[in-house]
């Protein structure tokens, strides 16, 4: 399953209209980058994107071992996943503007250095608080790297056909990382300890920096940052996640939980007001006048909620309820992720022949069917049968995402493609973060682990059925029904 939709290096804050001299500089820099070796550019960008995607899931299988080592209970385990995903999602919309302002190479290099330092801090963390704080920094660094990495690819491949192939390879790097995350996390945890799931980032990061040193400087473009929107977005997402996680652990009636949830609502209201009235909003609300855009965002949210929430739940189930080692638990996810690339190609062909609705609806219903089948799992179920039952969840997402991507980009004007992509990326990451928080709350509040697991799967399945129905109500060809 593709963790991230490809996004434009154009600022997600607002379309940029550079003067003729700026355009000439961009063209000259692009030519220089091509002469400097496009393979080096692609290698540097792909390595970083691989690390970003890998760290979203590599920690999941190691959670029980981390919990035994550092303590913290269910809420601590949730924050180790959500600390990364939450900040990554919250900063995504502004990161493209930052990349434009300081140049993609400089932004990418700074993000890489910060990511490597945060990874080292995670591996050396003496306690849970330090580990969660370092994961937050990792997520922030990943948000800076993400748009800058694709901007470097575009800079290094001025020819459109070659750029399309390079972007395809860049995307495959992320998909491979998502597939490898649970397996590599389990193998490292079982063999050399959980700290190495973070230390493994260091040599890869150093190699990416060495390649980046051979990449020509990137142009700088005018781009405005929406400070009010960015701050309120972080507060709203953080307060909501905190309220859900701590509410599950301590009870939703506790004063600090109620205050947190109210703060999330207030921050979200200020955010929406800032986006509606601001001169340079990070999230242009007119985009959502299109039913296609609105439905695409909800579908993306639910897909990641089902996938990341499922990996979180079953990593704990396999190790805590079934006594499997971290390595064996990681192996159980191979069937779910092995056919993702093949199904991605099948989705593109189906969308080309029948329109995007067909693979999208089919994929969501397949994922929902897989989640419902997982309701039958108990402590006696053969672990390989569990692995097989997880396959439809992964395949459903892989079938849906390419068609979802194409439909969204077709539904917005060309100068809004980067913004729409960033919005979808953010929505998907938020879906994963909220699912981990909500499913963990269900596990903590249920009488048994299996009861919490089944409620989680049932809610995820219901969500996918509802989004499939919403997709079915869209125009058959996926064209916009309103101007974005």
Tab-separated table of C-alpha atoms in Angstrom:
chain	number	residue	atom	x	y	z
A	1	UNK	CA	0.000	0.000	0.000
A	2	UNK	CA	1.325	3.344	-0.904
A	3	UNK	CA	1.805	5.254	2.307
A	4	UNK	CA	2.095	8.694	0.603
A	5	UNK	CA	0.602	10.367	-2.477
A	6	UNK	CA	3.150	12.077	-4.673
A	7	UNK	CA	3.032	15.834	-4.176
A	8	UNK	CA	4.233	18.796	-6.154
A	9	UNK	CA	7.213	20.817	-5.008
A	10	UNK	CA	5.130	23.916	-5.625
A	11	UNK	CA	4.191	25.546	-2.361
A	12	UNK	CA	0.985	24.156	-0.873
A	13	UNK	CA	0.284	27.614	0.508
A	14	UNK	CA	-0.482	29.294	-2.801
A	15	UNK	CA	0.403	28.994	-6.493
A	16	UNK	CA	3.603	30.865	-7.360
A	17	UNK	CA	3.904	33.107	-10.421
A	18	UNK	CA	7.643	33.939	-10.680
A	19	UNK	CA	8.917	36.673	-12.930
A	20	UNK	CA	10.659	35.901	-16.184
A	21	UNK	CA	14.080	36.198	-14.585
A	22	UNK	CA	13.130	33.708	-11.893
A	23	UNK	CA	11.865	31.287	-14.552
A	24	UNK	CA	15.160	31.589	-16.387
A	25	UNK	CA	17.069	30.816	-13.200
A	26	UNK	CA	14.887	27.760	-12.545
A	27	UNK	CA	15.511	26.476	-16.054
A	28	UNK	CA	19.244	27.049	-15.743
A	29	UNK	CA	19.362	25.256	-12.408
A	30	UNK	CA	17.375	22.340	-13.821
A	31	UNK	CA	19.841	22.011	-16.714
A	32	UNK	CA	22.765	22.130	-14.298
A	33	UNK	CA	21.154	19.444	-12.155
A	34	UNK	CA	20.697	17.195	-15.156
A	35	UNK	CA	24.343	17.616	-16.112
A	36	UNK	CA	25.361	16.888	-12.538
A	37	UNK	CA	23.938	13.411	-12.734
A	38	UNK	CA	20.241	12.679	-12.468
A	39	UNK	CA	20.949	9.221	-11.041
A	40	UNK	CA	22.623	10.812	-8.027
A	41	UNK	CA	19.621	13.103	-7.538
A	42	UNK	CA	17.203	10.185	-7.696
A	43	UNK	CA	19.342	8.095	-5.355
A	44	UNK	CA	19.475	10.836	-2.729
A	45	UNK	CA	15.747	11.560	-2.955
A	46	UNK	CA	14.707	7.903	-2.979
A	47	UNK	CA	16.820	7.027	0.072
A	48	UNK	CA	15.222	9.782	2.098
A	49	UNK	CA	11.701	8.864	1.031
A	50	UNK	CA	12.461	5.235	1.897
A	51	UNK	CA	13.503	6.252	5.422
A	52	UNK	CA	10.423	8.461	5.896
A	53	UNK	CA	8.084	5.633	4.906
A	54	UNK	CA	10.035	2.958	6.777
A	55	UNK	CA	9.878	4.759	10.117
A	56	UNK	CA	6.105	5.029	9.966
A	57	UNK	CA	5.817	1.248	10.471
A	58	UNK	CA	9.171	-0.214	11.521
A	59	UNK	CA	8.493	0.679	15.158
A	60	UNK	CA	5.143	-1.140	15.294
A	61	UNK	CA	6.393	-4.711	15.685
A	62	UNK	CA	8.941	-3.565	18.279
A	63	UNK	CA	6.312	-1.993	20.560
A	64	UNK	CA	6.030	-4.876	23.072
A	65	UNK	CA	9.815	-5.019	23.490
A	66	UNK	CA	10.026	-1.246	23.900
A	67	UNK	CA	7.216	-1.387	26.445
A	68	UNK	CA	9.009	-4.061	28.466
A	69	UNK	CA	12.251	-2.085	28.314
A	70	UNK	CA	10.959	1.425	29.071
A	71	UNK	CA	7.468	0.865	30.483
A	72	UNK	CA	4.609	3.249	29.815
A	73	UNK	CA	1.633	0.974	29.198
A	74	UNK	CA	-0.758	1.198	26.250
A	75	UNK	CA	-0.711	5.002	26.045
A	76	UNK	CA	3.081	5.009	25.830
A	77	UNK	CA	3.000	2.509	22.961
A	78	UNK	CA	0.437	4.637	21.119
A	79	UNK	CA	2.560	7.761	21.451
A	80	UNK	CA	5.590	5.982	20.022
A	81	UNK	CA	3.615	5.504	16.803
A	82	UNK	CA	1.548	8.694	16.828
A	83	UNK	CA	4.360	10.999	17.919
A	84	UNK	CA	5.928	10.472	14.499
A	85	UNK	CA	2.786	10.353	12.367
A	86	UNK	CA	1.048	13.275	14.050
A	87	UNK	CA	3.796	15.855	13.542
A	88	UNK	CA	4.470	14.530	10.064
A	89	UNK	CA	0.821	15.153	9.155
A	90	UNK	CA	0.527	18.487	10.954
A	91	UNK	CA	3.563	20.049	9.257
A	92	UNK	CA	2.963	18.577	5.802
A	93	UNK	CA	0.933	21.483	4.451
A	94	UNK	CA	3.605	24.084	5.261
A	95	UNK	CA	6.651	21.996	4.392
A	96	UNK	CA	6.328	22.586	0.652
A	97	UNK	CA	6.389	26.344	1.178
A	98	UNK	CA	9.510	26.037	3.328
A	99	UNK	CA	11.199	23.942	0.640
A	100	UNK	CA	10.415	26.610	-1.955
A	101	UNK	CA	11.670	29.459	0.220
A	102	UNK	CA	15.065	28.032	1.151
A	103	UNK	CA	15.587	25.698	-1.810
A	104	UNK	CA	14.848	21.999	-2.061
A	105	UNK	CA	18.439	20.818	-1.584
A	106	UNK	CA	18.952	22.919	1.533
A	107	UNK	CA	15.583	21.863	2.998
A	108	UNK	CA	16.216	18.212	2.204
A	109	UNK	CA	19.732	18.284	3.646
A	110	UNK	CA	18.582	19.999	6.832
A	111	UNK	CA	15.735	17.540	7.190
A	112	UNK	CA	18.085	14.586	6.676
A	113	UNK	CA	20.521	15.798	9.328
A	114	UNK	CA	17.701	16.404	11.812
A	115	UNK	CA	16.156	13.021	10.996
A	116	UNK	CA	19.472	11.233	11.597
A	117	UNK	CA	20.077	13.049	14.890
A	118	UNK	CA	16.543	12.285	16.061
A	119	UNK	CA	17.016	8.625	15.088
A	120	UNK	CA	20.184	8.458	17.168
A	121	UNK	CA	18.312	10.062	20.093
A	122	UNK	CA	15.554	7.440	19.737
A	123	UNK	CA	18.081	4.614	19.826
A	124	UNK	CA	19.871	6.048	22.855
A	125	UNK	CA	16.718	7.098	24.741
A	126	UNK	CA	17.023	6.286	28.465
A	127	UNK	CA	13.283	6.553	29.048
A	128	UNK	CA	9.917	6.722	27.355
A	129	UNK	CA	9.616	10.517	27.506
A	130	UNK	CA	12.879	11.041	25.621
A	131	UNK	CA	11.890	8.433	23.045
A	132	UNK	CA	8.511	10.052	22.353
A	133	UNK	CA	10.124	13.511	22.140
A	134	UNK	CA	12.691	12.203	19.663
A	135	UNK	CA	9.914	10.606	17.603
A	136	UNK	CA	8.199	13.998	17.425
A	137	UNK	CA	11.405	15.520	16.044
A	138	UNK	CA	11.697	12.640	13.573
A	139	UNK	CA	8.202	13.362	12.309
A	140	UNK	CA	8.973	17.054	11.885
A	141	UNK	CA	12.140	16.257	9.938
A	142	UNK	CA	10.219	13.800	7.749
A	143	UNK	CA	7.643	16.501	6.937
A	144	UNK	CA	10.436	18.800	5.706
A	145	UNK	CA	12.098	16.033	3.678
A	146	UNK	CA	8.963	14.761	1.961
A	147	UNK	CA	8.150	17.614	-0.473
A	148	UNK	CA	11.824	18.512	-0.864
A	149	UNK	CA	12.692	14.981	-2.024
A	150	UNK	CA	10.166	15.097	-4.845
A	151	UNK	CA	11.232	18.652	-5.712
A	152	UNK	CA	14.776	17.339	-6.180
A	153	UNK	CA	13.504	14.650	-8.542
A	154	UNK	CA	11.693	17.235	-10.620
A	155	UNK	CA	14.769	19.446	-10.604
A	156	UNK	CA	17.046	16.627	-11.695
A	157	UNK	CA	14.809	15.377	-14.513
A	158	UNK	CA	13.747	18.316	-16.712
A	159	UNK	CA	12.572	15.935	-19.436
A	160	UNK	CA	8.926	15.021	-18.783
A	161	UNK	CA	9.136	11.373	-19.848
A	162	UNK	CA	12.286	10.723	-17.829
A	163	UNK	CA	10.792	12.562	-14.886
A	164	UNK	CA	7.695	10.355	-14.971
A	165	UNK	CA	9.854	7.223	-14.780
A	166	UNK	CA	11.931	8.731	-11.974
A	167	UNK	CA	8.826	9.631	-9.973
A	168	UNK	CA	7.553	6.075	-10.458
A	169	UNK	CA	10.808	4.718	-9.004
A	170	UNK	CA	10.616	7.239	-6.165
A	171	UNK	CA	7.084	6.060	-5.362
A	172	UNK	CA	8.138	2.411	-5.439
A	173	UNK	CA	10.797	3.225	-2.836
A	174	UNK	CA	8.090	4.325	-0.414
A	175	UNK	CA	5.932	1.294	-1.154
A	176	UNK	CA	8.867	-1.075	-0.560
A	177	UNK	CA	9.607	0.668	2.748
A	178	UNK	CA	6.016	0.244	3.941
A	179	UNK	CA	6.120	-3.438	3.013
A	180	UNK	CA	9.523	-3.953	4.642
A	181	UNK	CA	8.803	-1.982	7.828
A	182	UNK	CA	7.162	-4.674	9.983
A	183	UNK	CA	9.509	-7.405	8.724
A	184	UNK	CA	12.708	-5.421	9.199
A	185	UNK	CA	11.492	-4.124	12.556
A	186	UNK	CA	10.816	-7.643	13.758
A	187	UNK	CA	14.139	-8.998	12.488
A	188	UNK	CA	16.208	-6.225	14.089
A	189	UNK	CA	14.319	-6.370	17.374
A	190	UNK	CA	14.710	-10.148	17.655
A	191	UNK	CA	18.382	-10.220	16.640
A	192	UNK	CA	20.127	-7.115	17.984
A	193	UNK	CA	17.433	-5.297	19.977
A	194	UNK	CA	14.777	-2.649	19.375
A	195	UNK	CA	17.211	0.260	19.507
A	196	UNK	CA	18.630	-0.827	16.160
A	197	UNK	CA	15.358	-0.068	14.365
A	198	UNK	CA	16.455	3.566	14.828
A	199	UNK	CA	20.211	3.140	14.439
A	200	UNK	CA	19.692	1.555	11.008
A	201	UNK	CA	18.662	5.011	9.759
A	202	UNK	CA	22.137	6.431	10.342
A	203	UNK	CA	24.140	4.734	7.544
A	204	UNK	CA	21.296	5.248	5.087
A	205	UNK	CA	21.063	8.911	6.080
A	206	UNK	CA	24.817	9.406	5.718
A	207	UNK	CA	24.738	7.806	2.256
A	208	UNK	CA	21.866	10.090	1.234
A	209	UNK	CA	23.818	13.134	2.467
A	210	UNK	CA	26.909	12.010	0.524
A	211	UNK	CA	24.820	11.784	-2.644
A	212	UNK	CA	23.154	15.108	-1.894
A	213	UNK	CA	26.558	16.806	-1.729
A	214	UNK	CA	26.892	16.087	-5.479
A	215	UNK	CA	23.528	17.667	-6.311
A	216	UNK	CA	23.551	21.291	-7.583
A	217	UNK	CA	21.912	23.990	-5.496
A	218	UNK	CA	18.156	24.398	-5.884
A	219	UNK	CA	16.421	27.638	-6.865
A	220	UNK	CA	14.573	29.618	-4.231
A	221	UNK	CA	11.022	30.708	-4.954
A	222	UNK	CA	8.745	33.181	-3.193
A	223	UNK	CA	6.364	31.363	-0.854
A	224	UNK	CA	4.403	32.631	2.125
A	225	UNK	CA	3.955	30.669	5.335
A	226	UNK	CA	0.599	30.594	7.130
A	227	UNK	CA	1.818	30.854	10.728
A	228	UNK	CA	-1.631	30.977	12.336
A	229	UNK	CA	-2.869	28.037	10.291
A	230	UNK	CA	0.226	25.963	11.037
A	231	UNK	CA	0.186	26.557	14.791
A	232	UNK	CA	-3.526	25.894	15.156
A	233	UNK	CA	-3.264	22.752	12.998
A	234	UNK	CA	-0.575	21.327	15.284
A	235	UNK	CA	-2.561	22.232	18.413
A	236	UNK	CA	-5.817	20.770	17.053
A	237	UNK	CA	-4.258	17.466	15.949
A	238	UNK	CA	-2.096	17.128	19.041
A	239	UNK	CA	-4.875	17.922	21.498
A	240	UNK	CA	-7.298	15.551	19.787
A	241	UNK	CA	-4.789	12.699	19.762
A	242	UNK	CA	-3.816	13.332	23.371
A	243	UNK	CA	-7.458	13.410	24.446
A	244	UNK	CA	-8.282	10.136	22.702
A	245	UNK	CA	-5.180	8.309	23.951
A	246	UNK	CA	-5.392	9.511	27.539
A	247	UNK	CA	-9.174	9.165	27.564
A	248	UNK	CA	-8.812	5.501	26.716
A	249	UNK	CA	-6.209	5.032	29.434
A	250	UNK	CA	-7.657	7.203	32.224
A	251	UNK	CA	-11.309	7.727	31.278
A	252	UNK	CA	-12.958	10.339	29.074
A	253	UNK	CA	-14.532	12.090	32.055
A	254	UNK	CA	-11.196	13.145	33.550
A	255	UNK	CA	-10.806	16.957	33.577
A	256	UNK	CA	-7.524	17.038	31.654
A	257	UNK	CA	-9.019	14.827	28.934
A	258	UNK	CA	-12.099	17.055	28.603
A	259	UNK	CA	-9.904	20.169	28.462
A	260	UNK	CA	-7.730	18.569	25.790
A	261	UNK	CA	-10.701	17.672	23.590
A	262	UNK	CA	-12.199	21.156	24.021
A	263	UNK	CA	-8.838	22.678	23.105
A	264	UNK	CA	-8.826	20.557	19.945
A	265	UNK	CA	-12.269	21.869	18.975
A	266	UNK	CA	-11.278	25.485	19.684
A	267	UNK	CA	-8.015	25.192	17.744
A	268	UNK	CA	-9.823	23.575	14.808
A	269	UNK	CA	-12.336	26.453	14.763
A	270	UNK	CA	-9.546	29.046	14.732
A	271	UNK	CA	-7.770	27.086	12.001
A	272	UNK	CA	-10.864	27.048	9.783
A	273	UNK	CA	-11.445	30.754	10.372
A	274	UNK	CA	-7.839	31.516	9.453
A	275	UNK	CA	-8.119	29.464	6.279
A	276	UNK	CA	-11.372	31.179	5.305
A	277	UNK	CA	-10.128	34.722	5.896
A	278	UNK	CA	-6.370	34.541	5.474
A	279	UNK	CA	-4.652	36.036	2.428
A	280	UNK	CA	-2.396	33.002	1.981
A	281	UNK	CA	-4.112	29.968	3.552
A	282	UNK	CA	-2.262	26.660	3.755
A	283	UNK	CA	-5.573	24.870	3.107
A	284	UNK	CA	-7.744	26.703	0.558
A	285	UNK	CA	-11.286	25.821	1.618
A	286	UNK	CA	-12.768	26.317	-1.904
A	287	UNK	CA	-11.137	22.989	-2.800
A	288	UNK	CA	-13.863	21.238	-0.810
A	289	UNK	CA	-16.625	22.656	-2.970
A	290	UNK	CA	-15.871	19.702	-5.205
A	291	UNK	CA	-17.597	16.565	-3.978
A	292	UNK	CA	-14.816	14.512	-5.592
A	293	UNK	CA	-12.151	16.245	-3.495
A	294	UNK	CA	-14.154	15.923	-0.285
A	295	UNK	CA	-14.870	12.223	-0.813
A	296	UNK	CA	-11.245	11.556	-1.807
A	297	UNK	CA	-10.030	13.030	1.464
A	298	UNK	CA	-12.433	10.916	3.539
A	299	UNK	CA	-11.513	7.763	1.603
A	300	UNK	CA	-7.802	8.425	2.124
A	301	UNK	CA	-8.406	8.967	5.842
A	302	UNK	CA	-10.255	5.658	6.213
A	303	UNK	CA	-7.759	3.650	4.157
A	304	UNK	CA	-4.869	4.639	6.407
A	305	UNK	CA	-7.006	4.229	9.511
A	306	UNK	CA	-7.750	0.626	8.526
A	307	UNK	CA	-4.201	-0.200	7.429
A	308	UNK	CA	-2.081	1.461	10.117
A	309	UNK	CA	-4.620	0.719	12.818
A	310	UNK	CA	-4.675	-2.921	11.745
A	311	UNK	CA	-0.888	-3.254	11.792
A	312	UNK	CA	-0.817	-1.690	15.274
A	313	UNK	CA	-3.514	-4.004	16.635
A	314	UNK	CA	-2.164	-7.239	15.168
A	315	UNK	CA	1.433	-6.506	16.117
A	316	UNK	CA	0.242	-6.467	19.722
A	317	UNK	CA	-2.076	-9.458	19.221
A	318	UNK	CA	0.634	-11.683	17.747
A	319	UNK	CA	3.149	-10.929	20.494
A	320	UNK	CA	1.071	-10.248	23.599
A	321	UNK	CA	-1.806	-12.654	23.007
A	322	UNK	CA	-0.059	-15.385	21.015
A	323	UNK	CA	3.469	-15.181	22.398
A	324	UNK	CA	5.136	-14.843	18.982
A	325	UNK	CA	8.591	-13.303	18.799
A	326	UNK	CA	9.052	-9.903	17.143
A	327	UNK	CA	10.678	-11.633	14.165
A	328	UNK	CA	7.814	-14.091	13.652
A	329	UNK	CA	5.273	-11.307	14.111
A	330	UNK	CA	7.021	-9.320	11.372
A	331	UNK	CA	6.894	-12.318	9.042
A	332	UNK	CA	3.127	-12.496	9.476
A	333	UNK	CA	2.753	-9.204	7.606
A	334	UNK	CA	4.569	-10.382	4.464
A	335	UNK	CA	1.462	-11.879	2.785
A	336	UNK	CA	-0.440	-8.616	3.316
A	337	UNK	CA	2.250	-6.474	1.663
A	338	UNK	CA	3.843	-8.818	-0.897
A	339	UNK	CA	1.480	-8.156	-3.816
A	340	UNK	CA	1.068	-4.409	-3.385
A	341	UNK	CA	3.079	-3.408	-6.482
A	342	UNK	CA	1.217	-5.871	-8.723
A	343	UNK	CA	-2.170	-4.719	-7.446
A	344	UNK	CA	-1.153	-1.063	-7.941
A	345	UNK	CA	-0.590	-1.790	-11.633
A	346	UNK	CA	-3.897	-3.666	-11.867
A	347	UNK	CA	-5.684	-0.695	-10.298
A	348	UNK	CA	-4.274	1.689	-12.904
A	349	UNK	CA	-5.430	-0.585	-15.729
A	350	UNK	CA	-8.913	-0.974	-14.233
A	351	UNK	CA	-9.227	2.783	-13.774
A	352	UNK	CA	-8.168	3.361	-17.369
A	353	UNK	CA	-10.767	0.910	-18.668
A	354	UNK	CA	-13.726	1.375	-16.342
A	355	UNK	CA	-13.068	4.703	-14.634
A	356	UNK	CA	-11.651	5.310	-11.142
A	357	UNK	CA	-14.844	4.432	-9.255
A	358	UNK	CA	-14.618	0.712	-10.063
A	359	UNK	CA	-11.212	-0.051	-8.455
A	360	UNK	CA	-11.910	2.393	-5.620
A	361	UNK	CA	-15.232	0.849	-4.624
A	362	UNK	CA	-13.926	-2.687	-5.150
A	363	UNK	CA	-10.808	-1.993	-3.094
A	364	UNK	CA	-12.703	-0.500	-0.169
A	365	UNK	CA	-15.191	-3.373	-0.091
A	366	UNK	CA	-12.381	-5.939	-0.275
A	367	UNK	CA	-10.671	-4.201	2.645
A	368	UNK	CA	-13.928	-4.133	4.622
A	369	UNK	CA	-14.478	-7.840	3.934
A	370	UNK	CA	-10.991	-8.588	5.237
A	371	UNK	CA	-11.619	-6.620	8.417
A	372	UNK	CA	-14.897	-8.445	9.000
A	373	UNK	CA	-13.162	-11.798	8.456
A	374	UNK	CA	-10.664	-10.820	11.164
A	375	UNK	CA	-13.556	-10.738	13.659
A	376	UNK	CA	-13.307	-14.545	13.718
A	377	UNK	CA	-9.734	-14.487	15.056
A	378	UNK	CA	-9.157	-15.687	18.625
A	379	UNK	CA	-6.238	-17.067	20.628
A	380	UNK	CA	-6.650	-20.493	19.017
A	381	UNK	CA	-6.564	-19.338	15.387
A	382	UNK	CA	-3.559	-20.578	13.425
A	383	UNK	CA	-1.151	-17.667	13.043
A	384	UNK	CA	-0.712	-18.284	9.315
A	385	UNK	CA	-4.479	-18.201	8.955
A	386	UNK	CA	-4.376	-14.794	10.655
A	387	UNK	CA	-1.725	-13.684	8.158
A	388	UNK	CA	-3.932	-14.840	5.292
A	389	UNK	CA	-6.958	-13.025	6.687
A	390	UNK	CA	-4.977	-9.765	6.756
A	391	UNK	CA	-4.223	-9.990	3.020
A	392	UNK	CA	-7.499	-8.388	1.809
A	393	UNK	CA	-6.852	-5.340	3.991
A	394	UNK	CA	-3.564	-4.646	2.214
A	395	UNK	CA	-4.851	-5.544	-1.235
A	396	UNK	CA	-7.930	-3.378	-0.833
A	397	UNK	CA	-5.814	-0.344	-0.096
A	398	UNK	CA	-3.404	-1.085	-2.938
A	399	UNK	CA	-6.328	-1.369	-5.349
A	400	UNK	CA	-7.881	1.902	-4.176
A	401	UNK	CA	-4.956	4.318	-3.844
A	402	UNK	CA	-3.775	4.677	-7.488
A	403	UNK	CA	-7.329	5.289	-8.715
A	404	UNK	CA	-7.928	7.669	-5.801
A	405	UNK	CA	-4.778	9.585	-6.722
A	406	UNK	CA	-5.749	9.902	-10.366
A	407	UNK	CA	-9.317	10.953	-9.587
A	408	UNK	CA	-8.235	13.646	-7.140
A	409	UNK	CA	-5.692	15.180	-9.528
A	410	UNK	CA	-8.233	15.147	-12.362
A	411	UNK	CA	-10.749	16.960	-10.141
A	412	UNK	CA	-8.658	20.079	-9.450
A	413	UNK	CA	-7.089	22.734	-11.681
A	414	UNK	CA	-3.430	22.185	-12.537
A	415	UNK	CA	-2.289	25.038	-10.291
A	416	UNK	CA	-3.999	23.393	-7.302
A	417	UNK	CA	-2.539	19.891	-7.820
A	418	UNK	CA	0.260	20.372	-5.287
A	419	UNK	CA	-2.128	21.702	-2.668
A	420	UNK	CA	-4.642	18.902	-3.256
A	421	UNK	CA	-1.871	16.297	-3.001
A	422	UNK	CA	-0.618	17.781	0.269
A	423	UNK	CA	-4.159	17.815	1.661
A	424	UNK	CA	-4.651	14.141	0.787
A	425	UNK	CA	-1.257	13.220	2.265
A	426	UNK	CA	-2.186	15.019	5.457
A	427	UNK	CA	-5.624	13.424	5.649
A	428	UNK	CA	-4.177	9.941	5.237
A	429	UNK	CA	-1.527	10.451	7.898
A	430	UNK	CA	-4.113	11.874	10.300
A	431	UNK	CA	-6.264	8.806	9.628
A	432	UNK	CA	-3.426	6.525	10.694
A	433	UNK	CA	-2.683	8.575	13.818
A	434	UNK	CA	-6.306	8.783	14.937
A	435	UNK	CA	-6.823	5.050	14.327
A	436	UNK	CA	-3.872	4.132	16.548
A	437	UNK	CA	-5.217	6.464	19.243
A	438	UNK	CA	-8.815	5.231	18.963
A	439	UNK	CA	-8.009	1.524	18.626
A	440	UNK	CA	-5.637	1.735	21.564
A	441	UNK	CA	-8.401	3.380	23.597
A	442	UNK	CA	-10.748	0.533	22.678
A	443	UNK	CA	-8.136	-2.034	23.725
A	444	UNK	CA	-7.573	-0.252	27.027
A	445	UNK	CA	-11.289	0.133	27.767
A	446	UNK	CA	-12.479	-3.360	26.779
A	447	UNK	CA	-12.767	-6.279	29.185
A	448	UNK	CA	-10.390	-8.351	27.054
A	449	UNK	CA	-7.863	-7.656	24.321
A	450	UNK	CA	-9.912	-9.658	21.805
A	451	UNK	CA	-13.036	-7.629	22.545
A	452	UNK	CA	-11.176	-4.360	21.913
A	453	UNK	CA	-9.605	-5.805	18.768
A	454	UNK	CA	-12.977	-6.872	17.371
A	455	UNK	CA	-14.582	-3.509	18.048
A	456	UNK	CA	-11.665	-1.852	16.255
A	457	UNK	CA	-12.003	-4.087	13.203
A	458	UNK	CA	-15.768	-3.625	13.130
A	459	UNK	CA	-15.519	0.173	13.228
A	460	UNK	CA	-12.846	0.206	10.507
A	461	UNK	CA	-14.955	-2.073	8.307
A	462	UNK	CA	-18.029	0.103	8.798
A	463	UNK	CA	-16.006	3.172	7.871
A	464	UNK	CA	-14.800	1.578	4.629
A	465	UNK	CA	-18.326	0.494	3.702
A	466	UNK	CA	-19.564	4.064	4.210
A	467	UNK	CA	-16.738	5.571	2.152
A	468	UNK	CA	-17.338	2.977	-0.572
A	469	UNK	CA	-20.979	4.095	-0.710
A	470	UNK	CA	-19.877	7.728	-0.930
A	471	UNK	CA	-17.487	6.818	-3.759
A	472	UNK	CA	-20.252	4.992	-5.606
A	473	UNK	CA	-22.344	8.181	-5.523
A	474	UNK	CA	-19.670	10.129	-7.418
A	475	UNK	CA	-19.828	10.655	-11.190
A	476	UNK	CA	-18.818	7.488	-13.029
A	477	UNK	CA	-15.772	9.065	-14.664
A	478	UNK	CA	-14.720	10.791	-11.438
A	479	UNK	CA	-14.925	14.250	-12.983
A	480	UNK	CA	-15.549	17.184	-10.637
A	481	UNK	CA	-19.116	18.224	-10.076
A	482	UNK	CA	-18.088	21.664	-8.889
A	483	UNK	CA	-15.262	24.035	-9.542
A	484	UNK	CA	-12.418	23.528	-7.031
